[in-house]
Amino acid sequence: MARKLEVMGMVCPFPLVEAKKEIEEMTSGEELVINFDCTQATESIPRWAAESGHTVTNYEEVGEAAWTITVKKK
């Protein structure tokens, strides 16, 4: 079961900061579903995941200026 991180309404860089904190507490193979509405995070979260060796398993726009991204911990 995936963990969920709701960061709607948070301005950047806080969605990324919160995602980093959350994934630190997870074990390898767990997934983190991040729901956010910060436009800058559409680039910063996938970039951080790739640079950290995590896998993005889902990434979609779920509304007007709202996205969900699922990151699987390495």
Tab-separated table of N, CA, C and O in Angstrom:
chain	number	residue	atom	x	y	z
A	1	MET	N	0.840	-1.195	0.000
A	1	MET	CA	0.000	0.000	0.000
A	1	MET	C	0.882	1.256	0.000
A	1	MET	O	1.840	1.349	0.743
A	2	ALA	N	0.554	2.189	-0.837
A	2	ALA	CA	1.343	3.406	-0.985
A	2	ALA	C	1.008	4.422	0.105
A	2	ALA	O	-0.127	4.508	0.564
A	3	ARG	N	2.006	5.177	0.494
A	3	ARG	CA	1.789	6.295	1.415
A	3	ARG	C	1.321	7.482	0.601
A	3	ARG	O	1.682	7.624	-0.561
A	4	LYS	N	0.534	8.344	1.240
A	4	LYS	CA	0.058	9.544	0.545
A	4	LYS	C	0.604	10.784	1.226
A	4	LYS	O	0.667	10.852	2.446
A	5	LEU	N	0.990	11.745	0.405
A	5	LEU	CA	1.474	13.024	0.893
A	5	LEU	C	0.644	14.121	0.225
A	5	LEU	O	0.691	14.286	-0.995
A	6	GLU	N	-0.142	14.810	1.021
A	6	GLU	CA	-0.978	15.898	0.513
A	6	GLU	C	-0.259	17.226	0.765
A	6	GLU	O	-0.101	17.626	1.918
A	7	VAL	N	0.171	17.864	-0.294
A	7	VAL	CA	0.850	19.157	-0.157
A	7	VAL	C	0.169	20.225	-1.007
A	7	VAL	O	0.799	21.191	-1.432
A	8	MET	N	-1.121	20.047	-1.244
A	8	MET	CA	-1.893	21.048	-1.977
A	8	MET	C	-1.865	22.361	-1.200
A	8	MET	O	-2.003	22.367	0.025
A	9	GLY	N	-1.652	23.451	-1.909
A	9	GLY	CA	-1.647	24.757	-1.271
A	9	GLY	C	-0.279	25.182	-0.771
A	9	GLY	O	-0.089	26.332	-0.401
A	10	MET	N	0.684	24.250	-0.735
A	10	MET	CA	2.030	24.613	-0.303
A	10	MET	C	2.799	25.190	-1.488
A	10	MET	O	2.709	24.669	-2.601
A	11	VAL	N	3.549	26.254	-1.225
A	11	VAL	CA	4.357	26.854	-2.286
A	11	VAL	C	5.725	26.177	-2.314
A	11	VAL	O	6.181	25.629	-1.321
A	12	CYS	N	6.342	26.207	-3.460
A	12	CYS	CA	7.663	25.609	-3.617
A	12	CYS	C	8.667	26.386	-2.769
A	12	CYS	O	8.523	27.596	-2.639
A	13	PRO	N	9.609	25.726	-2.172
A	13	PRO	CA	10.023	24.335	-2.378
A	13	PRO	C	9.400	23.336	-1.400
A	13	PRO	O	9.847	22.201	-1.309
A	14	PHE	N	8.380	23.728	-0.659
A	14	PHE	CA	7.865	22.874	0.410
A	14	PHE	C	7.316	21.519	-0.033
A	14	PHE	O	7.517	20.528	0.683
A	15	PRO	N	6.642	21.388	-1.197
A	15	PRO	CA	6.231	20.040	-1.609
A	15	PRO	C	7.429	19.087	-1.740
A	15	PRO	O	7.362	17.934	-1.302
A	16	LEU	N	8.527	19.580	-2.298
A	16	LEU	CA	9.727	18.755	-2.448
A	16	LEU	C	10.362	18.459	-1.090
A	16	LEU	O	10.760	17.336	-0.815
A	17	VAL	N	10.433	19.454	-0.223
A	17	VAL	CA	10.999	19.275	1.117
A	17	VAL	C	10.219	18.201	1.880
A	17	VAL	O	10.803	17.304	2.494
A	18	GLU	N	8.905	18.276	1.823
A	18	GLU	CA	8.062	17.299	2.514
A	18	GLU	C	8.213	15.901	1.902
A	18	GLU	O	8.224	14.903	2.619
A	19	ALA	N	8.328	15.830	0.585
A	19	ALA	CA	8.508	14.534	-0.082
A	19	ALA	C	9.823	13.891	0.340
A	19	ALA	O	9.875	12.687	0.605
A	20	LYS	N	10.877	14.689	0.415
A	20	LYS	CA	12.182	14.170	0.846
A	20	LYS	C	12.099	13.619	2.261
A	20	LYS	O	12.633	12.548	2.555
A	21	LYS	N	11.439	14.352	3.158
A	21	LYS	CA	11.298	13.904	4.547
A	21	LYS	C	10.529	12.592	4.618
A	21	LYS	O	10.920	11.678	5.335
A	22	GLU	N	9.436	12.515	3.879
A	22	GLU	CA	8.578	11.335	3.910
A	22	GLU	C	9.299	10.110	3.377
A	22	GLU	O	9.231	9.034	3.966
A	23	ILE	N	10.010	10.255	2.272
A	23	ILE	CA	10.656	9.093	1.647
A	23	ILE	C	11.823	8.583	2.495
A	23	ILE	O	12.150	7.400	2.452
A	24	GLU	N	12.409	9.456	3.301
A	24	GLU	CA	13.486	9.042	4.220
A	24	GLU	C	12.982	7.983	5.198
A	24	GLU	O	13.740	7.105	5.609
A	25	GLU	N	11.720	8.080	5.596
A	25	GLU	CA	11.142	7.177	6.584
A	25	GLU	C	10.630	5.875	5.972
A	25	GLU	O	10.211	4.974	6.695
A	26	MET	N	10.674	5.771	4.666
A	26	MET	CA	10.114	4.613	3.978
A	26	MET	C	11.191	3.564	3.718
A	26	MET	O	12.378	3.853	3.763
A	27	THR	N	10.742	2.332	3.430
A	27	THR	CA	11.679	1.274	3.082
A	27	THR	C	11.738	1.128	1.564
A	27	THR	O	10.832	1.559	0.849
A	28	SER	N	12.792	0.507	1.097
A	28	SER	CA	12.992	0.309	-0.335
A	28	SER	C	11.802	-0.430	-0.947
A	28	SER	O	11.310	-1.395	-0.382
A	29	GLY	N	11.328	0.063	-2.088
A	29	GLY	CA	10.219	-0.560	-2.792
A	29	GLY	C	8.862	0.044	-2.459
A	29	GLY	O	7.897	-0.182	-3.181
A	30	GLU	N	8.774	0.805	-1.366
A	30	GLU	CA	7.507	1.466	-1.022
A	30	GLU	C	7.247	2.610	-1.985
A	30	GLU	O	8.179	3.209	-2.517
A	31	GLU	N	5.975	2.931	-2.171
A	31	GLU	CA	5.607	4.029	-3.061
A	31	GLU	C	5.013	5.189	-2.271
A	31	GLU	O	4.287	4.983	-1.305
A	32	LEU	N	5.330	6.392	-2.726
A	32	LEU	CA	4.813	7.622	-2.137
A	32	LEU	C	4.005	8.357	-3.201
A	32	LEU	O	4.530	8.695	-4.262
A	33	VAL	N	2.725	8.576	-2.917
A	33	VAL	CA	1.842	9.320	-3.825
A	33	VAL	C	1.800	10.758	-3.330
A	33	VAL	O	1.386	11.022	-2.198
A	34	ILE	N	2.258	11.677	-4.165
A	34	ILE	CA	2.336	13.089	-3.790
A	34	ILE	C	1.295	13.856	-4.598
A	34	ILE	O	1.320	13.844	-5.832
A	35	ASN	N	0.371	14.522	-3.910
A	35	ASN	CA	-0.634	15.357	-4.559
A	35	ASN	C	-0.252	16.810	-4.308
A	35	ASN	O	-0.122	17.225	-3.151
A	36	PHE	N	-0.063	17.566	-5.375
A	36	PHE	CA	0.441	18.934	-5.240
A	36	PHE	C	-0.154	19.855	-6.291
A	36	PHE	O	-0.700	19.406	-7.293
A	37	ASP	N	-0.013	21.169	-6.050
A	37	ASP	CA	-0.506	22.154	-7.012
A	37	ASP	C	0.496	23.277	-7.251
A	37	ASP	O	0.148	24.330	-7.761
A	38	CYS	N	1.741	23.028	-6.902
A	38	CYS	CA	2.810	24.006	-7.137
A	38	CYS	C	3.443	23.720	-8.500
A	38	CYS	O	4.012	22.644	-8.706
A	39	THR	N	3.333	24.663	-9.419
A	39	THR	CA	3.825	24.462	-10.781
A	39	THR	C	5.307	24.101	-10.821
A	39	THR	O	5.709	23.237	-11.591
A	40	GLN	N	6.127	24.732	-10.005
A	40	GLN	CA	7.564	24.444	-10.016
A	40	GLN	C	7.855	22.994	-9.648
A	40	GLN	O	8.822	22.408	-10.117
A	41	ALA	N	7.014	22.400	-8.805
A	41	ALA	CA	7.221	21.012	-8.384
A	41	ALA	C	7.016	20.022	-9.525
A	41	ALA	O	7.478	18.893	-9.440
A	42	THR	N	6.350	20.454	-10.605
A	42	THR	CA	6.173	19.555	-11.747
A	42	THR	C	7.524	19.197	-12.361
A	42	THR	O	7.657	18.168	-13.015
A	43	GLU	N	8.519	20.048	-12.140
A	43	GLU	CA	9.876	19.768	-12.622
A	43	GLU	C	10.781	19.297	-11.494
A	43	GLU	O	11.572	18.375	-11.675
A	44	SER	N	10.671	19.920	-10.323
A	44	SER	CA	11.622	19.625	-9.246
A	44	SER	C	11.435	18.237	-8.635
A	44	SER	O	12.419	17.572	-8.318
A	45	ILE	N	10.198	17.774	-8.495
A	45	ILE	CA	9.980	16.450	-7.889
A	45	ILE	C	10.477	15.331	-8.809
A	45	ILE	O	11.238	14.466	-8.349
A	46	PRO	N	10.104	15.308	-10.100
A	46	PRO	CA	10.647	14.244	-10.966
A	46	PRO	C	12.182	14.298	-11.082
A	46	PRO	O	12.838	13.260	-11.110
A	47	ARG	N	12.752	15.498	-11.116
A	47	ARG	CA	14.210	15.639	-11.205
A	47	ARG	C	14.881	15.070	-9.957
A	47	ARG	O	15.844	14.318	-10.037
A	48	TRP	N	14.343	15.427	-8.775
A	48	TRP	CA	14.885	14.908	-7.522
A	48	TRP	C	14.784	13.390	-7.487
A	48	TRP	O	15.726	12.706	-7.093
A	49	ALA	N	13.634	12.835	-7.893
A	49	ALA	CA	13.448	11.379	-7.884
A	49	ALA	C	14.508	10.702	-8.756
A	49	ALA	O	15.149	9.735	-8.329
A	50	ALA	N	14.708	11.213	-9.966
A	50	ALA	CA	15.682	10.628	-10.889
A	50	ALA	C	17.103	10.739	-10.337
A	50	ALA	O	17.867	9.771	-10.365
A	51	GLU	N	17.450	11.905	-9.825
A	51	GLU	CA	18.794	12.120	-9.285
A	51	GLU	C	19.060	11.265	-8.049
A	51	GLU	O	20.196	10.901	-7.774
A	52	SER	N	17.997	10.934	-7.312
A	52	SER	CA	18.133	10.136	-6.093
A	52	SER	C	18.032	8.634	-6.367
A	52	SER	O	18.182	7.831	-5.451
A	53	GLY	N	17.727	8.270	-7.609
A	53	GLY	CA	17.642	6.866	-7.975
A	53	GLY	C	16.279	6.236	-7.749
A	53	GLY	O	16.114	5.024	-7.891
A	54	HIS	N	15.286	7.052	-7.407
A	54	HIS	CA	13.927	6.550	-7.228
A	54	HIS	C	13.246	6.480	-8.602
A	54	HIS	O	13.690	7.093	-9.557
A	55	THR	N	12.134	5.758	-8.665
A	55	THR	CA	11.416	5.584	-9.924
A	55	THR	C	10.054	6.273	-9.855
A	55	THR	O	9.326	6.094	-8.884
A	56	VAL	N	9.738	7.059	-10.875
A	56	VAL	CA	8.406	7.657	-10.986
A	56	VAL	C	7.525	6.629	-11.694
A	56	VAL	O	7.780	6.270	-12.839
A	57	THR	N	6.509	6.126	-10.976
A	57	THR	CA	5.650	5.093	-11.552
A	57	THR	C	4.333	5.653	-12.089
A	57	THR	O	3.628	4.979	-12.828
A	58	ASN	N	4.001	6.878	-11.704
A	58	ASN	CA	2.792	7.526	-12.210
A	58	ASN	C	2.978	9.032	-12.082
A	58	ASN	O	3.539	9.512	-11.111
A	59	TYR	N	2.508	9.756	-13.097
A	59	TYR	CA	2.607	11.215	-13.071
A	59	TYR	C	1.496	11.752	-13.961
A	59	TYR	O	1.483	11.481	-15.154
A	60	GLU	N	0.545	12.452	-13.363
A	60	GLU	CA	-0.556	12.958	-14.183
A	60	GLU	C	-1.153	14.236	-13.613
A	60	GLU	O	-1.079	14.493	-12.412
A	61	GLU	N	-1.724	15.005	-14.517
A	61	GLU	CA	-2.457	16.209	-14.120
A	61	GLU	C	-3.864	15.748	-13.746
A	61	GLU	O	-4.524	15.062	-14.514
A	62	VAL	N	-4.294	16.119	-12.540
A	62	VAL	CA	-5.586	15.633	-12.040
A	62	VAL	C	-6.637	16.738	-11.975
A	62	VAL	O	-7.768	16.497	-11.592
A	63	GLY	N	-6.257	17.935	-12.354
A	63	GLY	CA	-7.185	19.053	-12.354
A	63	GLY	C	-6.475	20.273	-12.900
A	63	GLY	O	-5.340	20.182	-13.353
A	64	GLU	N	-7.147	21.384	-12.847
A	64	GLU	CA	-6.527	22.612	-13.313
A	64	GLU	C	-5.447	23.014	-12.323
A	64	GLU	O	-5.734	23.323	-11.170
A	65	ALA	N	-4.191	22.940	-12.750
A	65	ALA	CA	-3.035	23.245	-11.908
A	65	ALA	C	-2.968	22.348	-10.673
A	65	ALA	O	-2.682	22.790	-9.575
A	66	ALA	N	-3.235	21.061	-10.866
A	66	ALA	CA	-3.104	20.072	-9.791
A	66	ALA	C	-2.561	18.781	-10.398
A	66	ALA	O	-2.992	18.366	-11.471
A	67	TRP	N	-1.596	18.179	-9.703
A	67	TRP	CA	-0.936	16.988	-10.216
A	67	TRP	C	-0.818	15.931	-9.133
A	67	TRP	O	-0.858	16.234	-7.945
A	68	THR	N	-0.609	14.706	-9.572
A	68	THR	CA	-0.249	13.612	-8.677
A	68	THR	C	0.951	12.904	-9.280
A	68	THR	O	1.026	12.732	-10.502
A	69	ILE	N	1.881	12.549	-8.427
A	69	ILE	CA	3.064	11.818	-8.873
A	69	ILE	C	3.324	10.710	-7.855
A	69	ILE	O	3.171	10.924	-6.653
A	70	THR	N	3.655	9.540	-8.358
A	70	THR	CA	3.983	8.414	-7.481
A	70	THR	C	5.452	8.106	-7.654
A	70	THR	O	5.925	7.896	-8.775
A	71	VAL	N	6.160	8.078	-6.533
A	71	VAL	CA	7.603	7.819	-6.528
A	71	VAL	C	7.846	6.527	-5.752
A	71	VAL	O	7.413	6.394	-4.607
A	72	LYS	N	8.541	5.585	-6.403
A	72	LYS	CA	8.901	4.320	-5.754
A	72	LYS	C	10.326	4.446	-5.230
A	72	LYS	O	11.246	4.751	-5.994
A	73	LYS	N	10.494	4.221	-3.923
A	73	LYS	CA	11.812	4.380	-3.307
A	73	LYS	C	12.768	3.309	-3.804
A	73	LYS	O	12.390	2.150	-3.924
A	74	LYS	N	13.990	3.733	-4.076
A	74	LYS	CA	14.996	2.790	-4.582
A	74	LYS	C	15.355	1.745	-3.551
A	74	LYS	O	15.191	1.918	-2.371
